[in-house]
CSV table of C-alpha atoms and ligand atoms in Angstrom, one decimal:
chain,number,residue,atom,x,y,z
E,507,MET,CA,21.9,-42.3,-0.8
E,508,LYS,CA,21.7,-42.5,3.1
E,509,VAL,CA,19.8,-40.2,6.2
E,510,LEU,CA,20.5,-39.9,9.1
E,511,VAL,CA,17.5,-40.7,11.8
E,512,LYS,CA,17.8,-39.2,16.1
E,513,ALA,CA,15.2,-41.4,18.0
E,514,PRO,CA,15.4,-40.1,21.8
E,515,ALA,CA,13.9,-42.0,24.4
E,516,LYS,CA,10.4,-40.7,26.7
E,517,ILE,CA,9.8,-40.5,30.2
E,518,ASN,CA,6.1,-40.2,31.9
E,519,LEU,CA,6.0,-37.8,33.9
E,520,SER,CA,2.4,-39.0,34.8
E,521,LEU,CA,1.5,-42.6,33.2
E,522,ASP,CA,-2.7,-43.4,34.2
E,523,VAL,CA,-5.3,-46.0,33.7
E,524,LEU,CA,-8.6,-44.6,34.0
E,525,HIS,CA,-10.2,-48.4,32.6
E,526,LYS,CA,-9.9,-51.2,30.6
E,527,ARG,CA,-11.7,-51.6,27.2
E,528,PRO,CA,-13.9,-53.6,25.5
E,529,ASP,CA,-11.6,-53.8,22.5
E,530,GLY,CA,-8.7,-54.9,25.5
E,531,TYR,CA,-6.7,-52.2,25.9
E,532,HIS,CA,-6.3,-49.8,28.1
E,533,GLU,CA,-8.0,-46.6,28.7
E,534,VAL,CA,-5.2,-43.7,29.3
E,535,GLU,CA,-3.4,-40.7,30.2
E,536,MET,CA,-0.1,-40.1,30.0
E,537,VAL,CA,2.2,-36.9,30.1
E,538,MET,CA,5.8,-37.5,28.9
E,539,THR,CA,8.2,-35.8,27.1
E,540,THR,CA,11.4,-36.6,25.1
E,541,ILE,CA,14.5,-36.8,26.2
E,542,ASP,CA,18.6,-36.4,25.7
E,543,LEU,CA,19.5,-39.9,25.5
E,544,ALA,CA,19.0,-41.5,21.8
E,545,ASP,CA,19.0,-44.2,19.8
E,546,ARG,CA,21.2,-44.1,15.7
E,547,ILE,CA,19.0,-45.1,13.3
E,548,GLU,CA,21.0,-45.0,10.1
E,549,LEU,CA,19.0,-46.2,6.5
E,550,SER,CA,20.3,-46.5,3.0
E,551,LEU,CA,18.8,-47.3,0.2
E,552,LEU,CA,18.7,-50.5,-0.8
E,553,ASP,CA,17.9,-52.2,-5.0
E,554,GLU,CA,16.7,-55.2,-3.6
E,555,ASP,CA,13.6,-55.6,-2.6
E,556,ARG,CA,14.0,-56.5,0.8
E,557,ILE,CA,14.3,-55.2,4.4
E,558,VAL,CA,17.5,-55.8,6.3
E,559,ILE,CA,18.3,-54.8,10.3
E,560,GLN,CA,21.8,-54.1,11.2
E,561,SER,CA,22.6,-54.1,15.3
E,562,HIS,CA,25.0,-55.4,17.7
E,563,ASN,CA,22.9,-55.4,20.8
E,564,ARG,CA,21.7,-58.5,21.6
E,565,PHE,CA,18.5,-58.1,23.1
E,566,VAL,CA,17.8,-56.0,19.6
E,567,PRO,CA,15.5,-58.7,17.2
E,568,ASP,CA,17.0,-58.2,13.9
E,569,ASP,CA,13.7,-59.9,11.9
E,570,GLN,CA,9.4,-58.1,10.9
E,571,ARG,CA,9.7,-58.1,15.2
E,572,ASN,CA,11.6,-55.5,15.5
E,573,LEU,CA,9.3,-52.4,15.2
E,574,ALA,CA,11.7,-50.2,12.9
E,575,TYR,CA,11.6,-53.3,10.3
E,576,GLN,CA,8.1,-53.0,11.0
E,577,ALA,CA,7.4,-49.2,10.9
E,578,ALA,CA,10.1,-49.7,6.8
E,579,HIS,CA,7.5,-53.1,6.3
E,580,LEU,CA,4.2,-50.6,6.6
E,581,LEU,CA,4.9,-48.4,4.6
E,582,LYS,CA,6.1,-49.9,1.6
E,583,GLU,CA,2.8,-51.2,1.8
E,584,ARG,CA,0.3,-48.8,2.3
E,585,PHE,CA,2.6,-47.1,-0.3
E,586,GLN,CA,3.7,-49.4,-3.0
E,587,VAL,CA,7.1,-48.9,-2.4
E,588,LYS,CA,9.5,-51.5,-4.5
E,589,LYS,CA,12.7,-50.0,-3.1
E,590,GLY,CA,14.2,-51.9,-0.1
E,591,VAL,CA,16.0,-50.8,3.0
E,592,VAL,CA,19.0,-51.5,5.3
E,593,ILE,CA,18.3,-50.0,8.4
E,594,GLY,CA,21.5,-49.6,10.4
E,595,ILE,CA,20.4,-49.3,14.5
E,596,GLU,CA,23.0,-48.0,17.1
E,597,LYS,CA,21.0,-48.6,21.2
E,598,THR,CA,22.7,-46.3,23.4
E,599,ILE,CA,18.4,-46.5,25.3
E,600,PRO,CA,17.9,-49.9,27.8
E,601,VAL,CA,16.4,-51.7,26.2
E,602,ALA,CA,13.2,-53.1,27.7
E,603,ALA,CA,13.3,-49.9,30.7
E,604,GLY,CA,9.8,-48.5,30.5
E,605,LEU,CA,12.1,-45.9,27.6
E,606,ALA,CA,10.2,-46.6,24.3
E,607,GLY,CA,13.3,-47.9,22.7
E,608,GLY,CA,12.0,-49.7,20.3
E,609,SER,CA,9.1,-47.6,19.6
E,610,SER,CA,11.4,-44.9,19.3
E,611,ASP,CA,13.6,-46.5,16.8
E,612,ALA,CA,10.1,-47.7,14.8
E,613,ALA,CA,9.2,-43.6,14.6
E,614,ALA,CA,12.4,-42.5,13.7
E,615,THR,CA,12.4,-45.0,10.3
E,616,LEU,CA,9.1,-43.5,9.9
E,617,ARG,CA,10.4,-39.8,9.3
E,618,GLY,CA,14.0,-41.3,7.9
E,619,LEU,CA,12.0,-43.6,5.2
E,620,ASN,CA,9.8,-40.5,4.8
E,621,LYS,CA,12.2,-38.8,3.3
E,622,LEU,CA,14.4,-41.4,1.7
E,623,TRP,CA,11.5,-42.7,-0.6
E,624,ASN,CA,10.0,-39.0,-1.3
E,625,LEU,CA,6.4,-39.8,-0.1
E,626,GLY,CA,5.5,-36.7,1.1
E,627,LEU,CA,3.8,-37.5,4.1
E,628,ASN,CA,3.1,-35.3,6.9
E,629,LEU,CA,4.0,-35.3,10.8
E,630,ASP,CA,0.2,-35.9,11.9
E,631,GLU,CA,0.0,-38.7,8.5
E,632,LEU,CA,3.0,-40.7,10.0
E,633,ALA,CA,1.8,-40.5,13.6
E,634,VAL,CA,-1.4,-41.8,12.4
E,635,LEU,CA,0.7,-44.5,10.7
E,636,GLY,CA,2.7,-45.3,13.7
E,637,ALA,CA,-0.6,-45.9,16.1
E,638,GLU,CA,-0.6,-49.5,13.6
E,639,ILE,CA,2.4,-49.9,14.8
E,640,GLY,CA,2.2,-49.3,19.1
E,641,SER,CA,0.9,-46.8,21.0
E,642,ASP,CA,3.6,-44.8,21.6
E,643,VAL,CA,5.6,-44.9,18.4
E,644,SER,CA,2.5,-41.8,17.1
E,645,PHE,CA,4.3,-39.8,20.1
E,646,CYS,CA,7.6,-40.5,19.3
E,647,VAL,CA,6.8,-39.7,15.9
E,648,TYR,CA,6.4,-36.3,17.1
E,649,GLY,CA,8.7,-36.4,20.3
E,650,GLY,CA,8.3,-32.6,22.5
E,651,THR,CA,6.2,-32.8,25.0
E,652,ALA,CA,2.8,-33.7,25.4
E,653,LEU,CA,-0.6,-35.6,26.6
E,654,ALA,CA,-1.8,-38.7,25.2
E,655,THR,CA,-5.0,-40.2,25.1
E,656,GLY,CA,-6.5,-43.3,24.5
E,657,ARG,CA,-4.3,-45.9,23.9
E,658,GLY,CA,-1.6,-43.8,23.7
E,659,GLU,CA,-2.1,-42.6,19.9
E,660,ILE,CA,-3.9,-39.4,21.1
E,661,ILE,CA,-1.3,-36.4,21.2
E,662,LYS,CA,-2.1,-33.5,21.8
E,663,GLN,CA,1.0,-30.8,22.6
E,664,LEU,CA,2.2,-29.3,25.8
E,665,PRO,CA,4.8,-26.4,26.1
E,666,ALA,CA,8.2,-27.9,26.8
E,667,PRO,CA,8.5,-28.4,31.0
E,668,PRO,CA,10.7,-26.3,33.1
E,669,THR,CA,14.6,-26.8,32.4
E,670,CYS,CA,16.6,-29.5,34.8
E,671,TRP,CA,18.5,-32.2,34.9
E,672,ILE,CA,16.9,-36.0,34.3
E,673,VAL,CA,19.3,-38.6,36.1
E,674,LEU,CA,18.3,-42.2,34.5
E,675,ALA,CA,18.8,-45.9,36.3
E,676,LYS,CA,18.2,-48.8,35.4
E,677,PRO,CA,18.9,-52.0,36.6
E,678,PHE,CA,19.6,-55.5,35.4
E,679,ILE,CA,16.1,-56.0,34.4
E,680,GLY,CA,13.9,-56.4,31.6
E,681,VAL,CA,10.3,-55.7,32.1
E,682,SER,CA,7.3,-57.4,29.7
E,683,THR,CA,4.9,-54.1,29.9
E,684,ALA,CA,2.2,-56.7,29.4
E,685,GLU,CA,2.6,-58.4,31.9
E,686,VAL,CA,3.0,-55.2,34.6
E,687,TYR,CA,-0.6,-54.8,32.5
E,688,ARG,CA,-1.8,-57.5,33.5
E,689,ARG,CA,-1.3,-57.2,37.2
E,690,LEU,CA,-2.9,-54.1,37.2
E,691,ASN,CA,-5.9,-54.0,39.0
E,692,VAL,CA,-7.6,-51.0,37.7
E,693,ASP,CA,-10.6,-50.2,40.5
E,694,LYS,CA,-7.6,-50.4,43.3
E,695,VAL,CA,-5.1,-47.6,41.5
E,696,GLN,CA,-4.8,-44.1,43.4
E,697,HIS,CA,-4.8,-41.9,40.9
E,698,PRO,CA,-1.7,-38.8,39.9
E,699,PRO,CA,-3.0,-35.6,39.2
E,700,THR,CA,-2.8,-35.5,35.7
E,701,LYS,CA,-4.5,-31.6,35.8
E,702,GLU,CA,-1.9,-30.9,38.5
E,703,MET,CA,1.6,-31.6,36.4
E,704,ILE,CA,-0.4,-30.5,32.5
E,705,SER,CA,-0.7,-27.2,34.6
E,706,ALA,CA,3.0,-26.7,36.0
E,707,ILE,CA,4.3,-27.8,32.3
E,708,GLU,CA,2.4,-24.8,31.4
E,709,LYS,CA,2.5,-22.1,34.2
E,710,GLY,CA,6.6,-23.4,34.2
E,711,ASP,CA,6.8,-24.3,37.8
E,712,PHE,CA,8.9,-26.7,38.1
E,713,ASN,CA,7.7,-27.7,41.9
E,714,GLN,CA,4.4,-28.0,40.9
E,715,VAL,CA,6.2,-30.7,38.3
E,716,CYS,CA,7.6,-31.8,41.0
E,717,SER,CA,4.5,-32.7,43.2
E,718,SER,CA,2.8,-34.0,40.5
E,719,VAL,CA,4.8,-36.8,39.2
E,720,GLY,CA,2.3,-40.4,40.1
E,721,ASN,CA,2.7,-43.6,37.7
E,722,VAL,CA,0.3,-46.0,38.8
E,723,LEU,CA,1.8,-48.9,37.1
E,724,GLU,CA,5.1,-48.2,40.0
E,725,ASP,CA,3.4,-50.4,42.3
E,726,VAL,CA,2.4,-53.6,40.2
E,727,THR,CA,6.5,-52.9,39.3
E,728,LEU,CA,7.8,-52.0,42.8
E,729,SER,CA,6.0,-55.4,44.0
E,730,LEU,CA,7.8,-57.9,41.5
E,731,TYR,CA,11.6,-55.7,41.8
E,732,PRO,CA,12.7,-54.7,44.9
E,733,GLU,CA,15.4,-53.5,43.7
E,734,VAL,CA,13.6,-50.9,41.9
E,735,ALA,CA,11.8,-49.5,44.9
E,736,GLN,CA,15.8,-49.6,46.7
E,737,ILE,CA,17.1,-47.4,43.7
E,738,LYS,CA,13.6,-44.3,44.0
E,739,ASP,CA,15.1,-44.1,47.5
E,740,GLN,CA,19.1,-43.5,47.0
E,741,MET,CA,18.0,-41.3,44.7
E,742,LYS,CA,15.5,-39.3,47.9
E,743,ARG,CA,18.6,-39.8,49.8
E,744,PHE,CA,20.6,-38.2,47.3
E,745,GLY,CA,18.5,-34.6,47.2
E,746,ALA,CA,16.6,-35.5,44.4
E,747,ASP,CA,13.8,-33.6,43.6
E,748,ALA,CA,10.9,-35.5,42.0
E,749,VAL,CA,11.5,-39.4,41.8
E,750,LEU,CA,9.5,-41.4,39.8
E,751,MET,CA,9.3,-44.9,36.9
E,752,SER,CA,9.1,-44.6,34.3
E,753,GLY,CA,6.6,-46.7,31.5
E,754,SER,CA,6.6,-50.3,33.3
E,755,GLY,CA,9.8,-49.6,34.0
E,756,PRO,CA,12.6,-50.6,35.7
E,757,THR,CA,13.7,-47.5,34.8
E,758,VAL,CA,13.9,-45.0,37.7
E,759,PHE,CA,14.7,-40.9,37.5
E,760,SER,CA,14.6,-38.0,39.2
E,761,LEU,CA,14.2,-34.6,37.9
E,762,VAL,CA,17.4,-32.2,39.5
E,763,GLU,CA,17.3,-28.8,39.5
E,764,HIS,CA,20.6,-28.3,41.0
E,765,ASP,CA,24.2,-29.6,39.0
E,766,SER,CA,25.5,-30.6,42.4
E,767,ARG,CA,23.1,-32.6,43.0
E,768,MET,CA,22.7,-34.7,39.9
E,769,HIS,CA,26.3,-34.9,40.5
E,770,ARG,CA,25.8,-36.0,43.3
E,771,ILE,CA,23.0,-38.5,42.7
E,772,TYR,CA,24.9,-39.4,39.5
E,773,ASN,CA,27.9,-40.4,41.1
E,774,GLY,CA,26.2,-42.1,44.0
E,775,LEU,CA,24.5,-44.2,41.6
E,776,ARG,CA,26.6,-45.5,39.2
E,777,GLY,CA,28.2,-47.9,41.9
E,778,PHE,CA,24.9,-49.7,42.5
E,779,CYS,CA,23.4,-50.2,39.5
E,780,ASP,CA,24.4,-51.1,36.1
E,781,GLN,CA,23.0,-48.1,33.2
E,782,VAL,CA,23.3,-44.6,34.8
E,783,PHE,CA,22.0,-41.0,33.4
E,784,ALA,CA,22.7,-37.0,33.7
E,785,VAL,CA,20.9,-35.9,30.9
E,786,ARG,CA,18.3,-32.7,29.8
E,787,MET,CA,14.6,-32.6,28.4
E,788,LEU,CA,14.9,-32.2,24.8
E,789,GLY,CA,11.5,-29.4,24.5
E,790,GLU,CA,10.9,-29.3,21.5
E,791,ARG,CA,8.4,-31.0,18.9
E,792,HIS,CA,10.6,-33.4,15.9
E,793,THR,CA,10.3,-31.2,12.6
E,794,LEU,CA,10.6,-32.7,8.9
E,795,ASP,CA,13.5,-31.0,7.3
S,2087,ATP,P1,8.1,-49.3,26.2
S,2087,ATP,O1,8.3,-47.9,27.5
S,2087,ATP,O2,7.0,-48.3,25.0
S,2087,ATP,O3,6.4,-50.3,26.4
S,2087,ATP,P2,10.6,-50.3,26.9
S,2087,ATP,O4,11.1,-49.0,27.2
S,2087,ATP,O5,9.8,-50.9,27.2
S,2087,ATP,O6,8.6,-50.1,25.8
S,2087,ATP,P3,11.3,-51.8,24.7
S,2087,ATP,O7,13.2,-51.1,24.6
S,2087,ATP,O8,10.5,-50.8,23.4
S,2087,ATP,O9,11.0,-51.5,25.9
S,2087,ATP,O10,11.0,-52.7,24.4
S,2087,ATP,C1,10.8,-53.6,24.0
S,2087,ATP,C2,11.5,-55.1,23.8
S,2087,ATP,O11,10.8,-55.2,22.1
S,2087,ATP,C3,12.0,-56.1,23.3
S,2087,ATP,O12,12.6,-57.0,24.8
S,2087,ATP,C4,12.3,-56.6,22.7
S,2087,ATP,O13,12.5,-57.7,21.5
S,2087,ATP,C5,11.6,-55.9,21.8
S,2087,ATP,N1,12.0,-54.9,20.1
S,2087,ATP,C6,12.3,-54.4,18.8
S,2087,ATP,N2,12.3,-53.9,18.0
S,2087,ATP,C7,13.4,-53.6,18.7
S,2087,ATP,C8,14.3,-51.7,18.9
S,2087,ATP,N3,14.0,-50.8,17.5
S,2087,ATP,N4,14.7,-51.7,20.0
S,2087,ATP,C9,14.1,-52.5,21.1
S,2087,ATP,N5,14.0,-53.4,21.2
S,2087,ATP,C10,12.8,-54.0,20.3
């Protein structure tokens, strides 16, 4: 028996860090949305009691470091599952890119194994389990658009943002999220207007969405990797309506309303960057079918 699950990437329309908590985590406020750029997870029942990861991507670990492995392991332990699973991961989401690829693979594995192993859990229960794996996993369990607070695991659903194109470009570098947070000086950041972003999404006001984007991690990553700033400049010059780095980077995305400009930005960036995508936002939350 096999279950196929889609694991979409996310972008941060805004990312704010409020303070560092006594437990070492940062208190964040993030508006996130899933996009139509996805890994494919294939889960196959295994009679032997073990978890096997299969992936052709050399940047993806095939052992317990893989977040999809950790998701399967957590469910096995918590619900005393004696069966095993082969987790096939077909990567499309660039790795260590600020697009939560690993977290989304873990979330898709939770949703898929819930079905394969007949666990009968709902999305809220899977999201609570997801938080034990990583701060972005809870959001990825639901997908859609949401405000994430706490260390990222408290999720409040928002409506789908106004329709537009998302053009993403990732330079040939990987960024360590932990390193970016280490270098962040929380007392000196310029906070993005999160409330304006939420009201823009609620009103469906594309211009206000564009004027409210912001990411406090951007300056840190830009100071480490000047090529990220160059991509931002290129996108602006080609006519993007808004340009922002996602997560801790290095992926930069533009919001673009008109098809012709989307093509101009996409083609312009392809000569400059190894991974470029033009996709739509998904809008809707996942369902358990
Ligand atoms: P985030 O935005 O949540 O910090 P990211 O998009 O920047 O995540 P990932 O693509 O999740 O980064 O990869 C970060 C690291 O996680 C990789 O270097 C890789 O070693 C490890 N990893 C573990 N599981 C996976 C997975 N299933 N896919 C990709 N990377 C994984």
